[in-house]
Coordinates of C-alpha atoms in Angstrom, one line a residue:
Chain J
X201 CA 0.0 0.0 0.0
X202 CA 2.8 2.3 0.8
X203 CA 4.4 1.9 -2.6
X204 CA 1.1 2.6 -4.3
X205 CA 0.8 5.9 -2.4
X206 CA 4.3 6.9 -3.2
X207 CA 3.7 6.2 -6.9
X208 CA 0.5 8.2 -6.8
X209 CA 2.2 11.1 -5.2
X210 CA 5.0 10.9 -7.7
X211 CA 2.5 11.0 -10.5
X212 CA 0.7 14.0 -9.0
X213 CA 4.0 15.9 -8.5
X214 CA 5.1 15.2 -12.0
X215 CA 1.8 16.3 -13.5
X216 CA 2.0 19.6 -11.7
X217 CA 5.5 20.2 -13.0
X218 CA 5.0 19.3 -16.7
X219 CA 1.4 20.5 -17.1
X220 CA 2.2 23.9 -18.5
X221 CA 5.3 22.9 -20.6
X222 CA 4.1 22.5 -24.2
X223 CA 7.3 21.0 -25.6
X224 CA 9.6 18.4 -24.2
X225 CA 13.0 17.4 -25.7
X226 CA 13.1 13.7 -26.5
X227 CA 16.6 12.2 -26.6
X228 CA 17.2 8.9 -28.3
X229 CA 20.3 6.9 -29.3
X230 CA 20.9 7.2 -33.0
X231 CA 21.9 4.1 -35.1
X232 CA 25.5 5.3 -34.9
X233 CA 25.4 5.8 -31.2
X234 CA 24.9 9.5 -31.3
X235 CA 22.5 11.0 -28.7
X236 CA 20.0 13.2 -30.5
X237 CA 17.1 15.2 -29.2
X238 CA 14.1 17.0 -30.8
X239 CA 11.1 18.9 -29.5
X240 CA 7.9 17.0 -29.0
X241 CA 4.5 18.4 -28.4
X242 CA 3.4 17.1 -25.0
X243 CA 0.1 15.5 -24.2
X244 CA -2.7 17.5 -22.7
X245 CA -4.2 14.6 -20.8
X246 CA -3.2 13.8 -17.3
X247 CA 0.1 11.9 -16.9
X248 CA -0.5 8.5 -15.3
X249 CA 2.9 6.9 -15.3
X250 CA 3.3 6.9 -19.1
X251 CA 4.1 9.7 -21.4
X252 CA 2.5 9.8 -24.9
X253 CA 3.5 11.7 -28.0
X254 CA 2.1 11.8 -31.4
X255 CA 4.6 11.0 -34.1
X256 CA 4.8 9.4 -37.6
X257 CA 6.1 5.9 -38.4
X258 CA 7.8 7.6 -41.3
X259 CA 10.3 9.3 -39.1
X260 CA 13.7 7.9 -38.2
X261 CA 13.1 8.1 -34.5
X262 CA 10.6 5.2 -34.6
X263 CA 13.4 3.1 -36.2
X264 CA 15.8 4.3 -33.5
X265 CA 13.4 3.3 -30.8
X266 CA 12.9 -0.2 -32.3
X267 CA 16.6 -0.7 -32.2
X268 CA 17.3 1.0 -28.8
X269 CA 14.2 1.9 -26.7
X270 CA 16.0 3.9 -24.0
X271 CA 14.9 7.5 -24.0
X272 CA 15.1 10.6 -22.0
X273 CA 12.4 13.2 -22.0
X274 CA 13.5 16.6 -20.6
X275 CA 11.2 19.5 -19.8
X276 CA 12.7 23.0 -19.4
X277 CA 10.8 26.2 -18.5
X278 CA 13.3 28.9 -17.8
X279 CA 10.7 31.5 -16.8
X280 CA 9.5 29.3 -13.9
X281 CA 12.9 27.7 -13.3
X282 CA 11.6 24.2 -13.7
X283 CA 13.7 21.5 -15.1
X284 CA 12.6 17.8 -15.3
X285 CA 14.4 14.7 -16.5
X286 CA 12.3 11.6 -17.2
X287 CA 14.0 8.3 -18.1
X288 CA 12.1 5.4 -19.6
X289 CA 11.6 2.8 -22.3
X290 CA 9.8 3.8 -25.4
X291 CA 7.5 1.9 -27.8
X292 CA 5.4 2.7 -30.8
X293 CA 1.6 2.2 -30.6
X294 CA -1.2 2.5 -33.2
X295 CA -3.9 2.2 -30.6
X296 CA -6.7 4.1 -32.3
X297 CA -8.8 4.6 -29.1
X298 CA -5.8 6.0 -27.3
X299 CA -5.1 8.4 -30.2
X300 CA -8.7 9.6 -30.1
X301 CA -8.4 10.2 -26.3
X302 CA -5.2 12.2 -26.7
X303 CA -5.9 14.1 -29.9
X304 CA -5.7 17.8 -29.6
X305 CA -6.5 20.3 -32.3
X306 CA -3.1 22.0 -31.9
X307 CA -1.6 18.8 -33.4
X308 CA -3.0 19.8 -36.8
X309 CA 0.2 21.8 -37.3
X310 CA 2.0 18.5 -37.8
X311 CA -0.8 16.2 -38.8
X312 CA -3.0 18.2 -41.2
X313 CA -5.4 15.2 -41.8
X314 CA -5.7 14.5 -38.1
X315 CA -5.9 10.9 -37.1
X316 CA -6.3 10.1 -40.9
X317 CA -2.8 11.4 -41.6
X318 CA -0.8 8.5 -43.1
X319 CA 1.8 7.1 -40.7
X320 CA 0.4 8.8 -37.6
X321 CA 1.2 6.8 -34.4
X322 CA 1.9 7.2 -30.8
X323 CA 5.2 7.1 -29.0
X324 CA 4.7 5.8 -25.5
X325 CA 7.3 6.1 -22.7
X326 CA 7.0 3.9 -19.7
X327 CA 8.5 6.1 -17.0
X328 CA 11.2 4.4 -15.0
X329 CA 12.9 7.4 -13.3
X330 CA 12.0 11.0 -12.9
X331 CA 14.0 13.9 -11.3
X332 CA 13.3 17.5 -11.1
X333 CA 14.9 20.8 -10.1
X334 CA 12.5 23.6 -9.2
X335 CA 15.3 26.1 -9.5
X336 CA 18.6 25.4 -11.3
X337 CA 20.7 26.2 -8.2
X338 CA 18.5 24.0 -6.0
X339 CA 19.3 20.5 -5.0
X340 CA 17.8 17.8 -7.2
X341 CA 14.6 16.1 -6.1
X342 CA 14.0 12.6 -7.2
X343 CA 10.5 11.5 -7.8
X344 CA 10.8 8.3 -5.9
X345 CA 7.7 6.5 -7.1
X346 CA 9.2 5.6 -10.4
X347 CA 12.6 4.4 -9.4
X348 CA 13.0 0.9 -10.6
X349 CA 16.6 0.9 -11.6
X350 CA 18.2 1.6 -8.3
X351 CA 18.7 -1.6 -6.5
X352 CA 21.3 -0.5 -4.0
X353 CA 19.1 2.2 -2.5
X354 CA 21.9 4.7 -3.1
X355 CA 21.4 7.5 -5.6
X356 CA 23.8 7.4 -8.5
X357 CA 25.0 10.9 -8.0
X358 CA 24.1 11.3 -4.4
X359 CA 27.3 13.2 -3.9
X360 CA 26.0 16.3 -5.7
X361 CA 22.3 16.3 -4.8
X362 CA 19.8 15.6 -2.1
X363 CA 17.5 12.7 -2.4
X364 CA 14.0 13.1 -1.2
X365 CA 11.5 10.3 -1.0
X366 CA 8.0 11.7 -1.6
Chain M
X1115 CA 38.1 27.2 -47.7
X1116 CA 34.4 26.4 -48.3
X1117 CA 34.4 24.0 -45.4
X1118 CA 36.0 26.6 -43.1
X1119 CA 33.4 29.1 -44.0
X1120 CA 30.5 26.7 -43.5
X1121 CA 31.9 25.8 -40.0
X1122 CA 32.2 29.5 -39.2
X1123 CA 28.7 30.2 -40.3
X1124 CA 27.5 27.2 -38.3
X1125 CA 29.2 28.5 -35.2
X1126 CA 27.8 32.0 -35.7
X1127 CA 24.3 30.6 -36.1
X1128 CA 24.5 28.4 -33.0
X1129 CA 25.9 31.3 -31.0
X1130 CA 22.9 33.4 -31.9
X1131 CA 20.5 30.7 -30.9
X1132 CA 21.9 29.6 -27.5
X1133 CA 23.3 33.0 -26.4
X1134 CA 20.3 33.9 -24.3
X1135 CA 19.5 30.5 -22.9
X1136 CA 21.0 30.3 -19.4
X1137 CA 20.4 26.6 -18.8
X1138 CA 20.9 23.6 -21.1
X1139 CA 19.8 20.0 -20.4
X1140 CA 22.8 17.7 -20.5
X1141 CA 21.9 14.0 -21.3
X1142 CA 24.3 11.2 -20.5
X1143 CA 24.1 7.5 -20.5
X1144 CA 24.1 6.2 -17.0
X1145 CA 26.1 3.2 -15.8
X1146 CA 23.0 1.0 -16.2
X1147 CA 22.2 2.3 -19.7
X1148 CA 19.6 4.8 -18.5
X1149 CA 19.5 8.1 -20.3
X1150 CA 19.5 10.9 -17.7
X1151 CA 19.5 14.7 -18.1
X1152 CA 20.2 17.6 -15.8
X1153 CA 20.2 21.4 -16.1
X1154 CA 23.6 22.9 -16.7
X1155 CA 24.5 26.6 -16.5
X1156 CA 25.8 27.6 -19.9
X1157 CA 28.9 29.5 -20.7
X1158 CA 28.8 33.2 -21.2
X1159 CA 31.8 33.2 -23.5
X1160 CA 31.3 32.8 -27.3
X1161 CA 30.9 29.3 -28.5
X1162 CA 33.7 28.2 -30.8
X1163 CA 32.8 24.6 -31.7
X1164 CA 33.2 23.4 -28.1
X1165 CA 30.7 23.8 -25.3
X1166 CA 32.0 24.2 -21.7
X1167 CA 30.2 23.7 -18.4
X1168 CA 31.5 24.0 -14.9
X1169 CA 30.9 20.9 -12.8
X1170 CA 32.6 18.9 -10.0
X1171 CA 34.6 15.8 -10.2
X1172 CA 32.7 14.6 -7.2
X1173 CA 29.5 14.2 -9.3
X1174 CA 28.5 11.0 -10.8
X1175 CA 28.2 12.5 -14.3
X1176 CA 32.0 12.8 -14.6
X1177 CA 32.2 9.0 -14.0
X1178 CA 29.5 8.4 -16.6
X1179 CA 31.4 10.5 -19.1
X1180 CA 34.6 8.6 -18.5
X1181 CA 32.7 5.4 -19.2
X1182 CA 30.6 6.6 -22.1
X1183 CA 31.5 10.0 -23.5
X1184 CA 28.5 10.5 -25.8
X1185 CA 26.3 13.3 -24.7
X1186 CA 23.4 15.5 -25.9
X1187 CA 23.0 19.1 -24.9
X1188 CA 19.5 20.5 -25.5
X1189 CA 18.4 24.1 -25.3
X1190 CA 14.8 25.0 -25.0
X1191 CA 13.3 28.5 -24.8
X1192 CA 9.6 28.2 -25.0
X1193 CA 8.9 31.9 -25.1
X1194 CA 11.0 32.4 -28.2
X1195 CA 10.1 29.0 -29.7
X1196 CA 13.8 28.0 -29.9
X1197 CA 14.8 24.4 -29.6
X1198 CA 18.4 23.2 -30.2
X1199 CA 20.0 19.7 -30.1
X1200 CA 23.8 19.4 -29.9
X1201 CA 25.4 16.0 -30.1
X1202 CA 29.1 15.5 -29.1
X1203 CA 31.8 13.8 -27.2
X1204 CA 32.4 15.0 -23.6
X1205 CA 35.6 15.1 -21.6
X1206 CA 36.7 16.5 -18.2
X1207 CA 39.3 19.2 -18.1
X1208 CA 41.0 20.9 -15.2
X1209 CA 42.6 23.6 -17.4
X1210 CA 43.0 26.4 -14.9
X1211 CA 43.5 29.1 -17.6
X1212 CA 40.3 28.0 -19.3
X1213 CA 38.4 28.1 -16.0
X1214 CA 39.6 31.6 -15.4
X1215 CA 38.5 32.6 -18.8
X1216 CA 35.0 31.1 -18.4
X1217 CA 34.4 32.0 -14.7
X1218 CA 31.2 34.0 -14.2
X1219 CA 30.1 35.3 -10.8
X1220 CA 26.7 33.7 -11.2
X1221 CA 28.5 30.3 -10.8
X1222 CA 29.0 31.2 -7.1
X1223 CA 25.5 29.6 -6.5
X1224 CA 27.1 26.2 -7.1
X1225 CA 30.7 26.9 -6.3
X1226 CA 30.8 29.1 -3.3
X1227 CA 34.6 29.2 -3.2
X1228 CA 34.9 30.0 -6.8
X1229 CA 37.8 28.4 -8.6
X1230 CA 39.1 27.2 -5.2
X1231 CA 36.1 25.0 -4.6
X1232 CA 37.3 21.5 -4.1
X1233 CA 36.6 19.3 -7.1
X1234 CA 35.7 22.1 -9.5
X1235 CA 36.4 21.2 -13.2
X1236 CA 35.1 21.7 -16.7
X1237 CA 33.0 19.5 -18.8
X1238 CA 34.0 20.0 -22.4
X1239 CA 31.8 18.9 -25.3
X1240 CA 33.3 18.6 -28.8
X1241 CA 30.3 19.3 -31.0
X1242 CA 29.8 16.8 -33.7
X1243 CA 26.2 17.5 -34.8
X1244 CA 23.8 20.4 -34.2
X1245 CA 20.2 20.8 -35.2
X1246 CA 17.7 23.5 -34.4
X1247 CA 14.0 24.3 -34.7
X1248 CA 13.1 28.0 -34.6
X1249 CA 9.5 27.1 -34.1
X1250 CA 8.3 23.7 -32.9
X1251 CA 6.1 23.2 -36.0
X1252 CA 8.8 24.3 -38.4
X1253 CA 11.0 21.9 -40.3
X1254 CA 14.3 21.0 -38.7
X1255 CA 17.4 22.9 -39.7
X1256 CA 20.7 21.1 -39.5
X1257 CA 23.7 23.1 -38.7
X1258 CA 25.8 21.6 -41.4
X1259 CA 29.3 22.7 -40.3
X1260 CA 29.5 20.2 -37.5
X1261 CA 28.3 17.1 -39.3
X1262 CA 31.1 14.5 -39.0
X1263 CA 29.0 11.4 -38.5
X1264 CA 27.1 11.4 -41.7
X1265 CA 29.2 9.7 -44.3
X1266 CA 26.4 8.8 -46.7
X1267 CA 25.4 12.4 -47.3
X1268 CA 21.9 11.5 -46.4
X1269 CA 20.3 12.8 -43.4
X1270 CA 19.3 10.2 -40.9
X1271 CA 15.7 11.2 -40.6
X1272 CA 15.4 13.1 -43.9
X1273 CA 11.9 11.7 -44.2
X1274 CA 10.6 14.1 -41.6
X1275 CA 12.6 17.2 -42.0
X1276 CA 14.3 19.5 -44.3
X1277 CA 18.1 19.6 -44.5
X1278 CA 19.7 23.0 -45.1
X1279 CA 23.4 23.4 -45.7
X1280 CA 24.4 26.8 -44.4

């Protein structure tokens, strides 16, 4: 029960942080090992432990993800001093019901024919780690509900930042 | 000569884009393969093909870089609709003269004893690729002067974006 609550609180916290940030930078590992990022329009629906982005299966990033599904999604809002790092595993989905749920008229800029645009699909990120800074000079706050990778209980870069369990 | 000019133009373009963005998100590959990012205070000096950040050799990211030096540096400024992705190879430097050149009083927030702060060092990124979007819905513009990785002459994700040689 305690874990469930922690995860719920983590989700609520992350929702509050990314809610007003319209574009995230999605970093993937390119076929030649190069780390590349690009802006992605973020979902307007409530975040529930997964992040969803509309994309096209005719873009190279869908190939990159099939080869190496590790991604980072970063959110930066300089005016509010909010910086968020989300790590996870990505996959491509063509779930029509999910697309209808997440569709937003602003997406017409990229998908002129809406959900009928050839190649339209969803990029889903299963969130495994999340960290945020609510001012750049502040200590890091780790959103503990998502941490699956840390088996030692010790934060990777604990030397530089404070760890807070929500 | 033409290559030199292209590189100069690329540097000038990138300088103009990142000049007013105080914090970048630096993405590294963690020891367990997880992609993590964190805000980094950006240099105030002119960019000349290398990016420099102050950090501490007591942070985990310096270890990460020694193990896997591929990094991405992303710049996001929502109010100006500017998004920049820089890919490169990172290394740690303790070059005192370079630190003195790049030191900025704002860095006192992280390094209270200035250049005498124990562990202070520089993280240097040799830029190999750079791309930018001057509005999220615009086509991508590749800063061609840095492209070393593309040997085929074909852009990796040419399907989704326009390539412009500066």
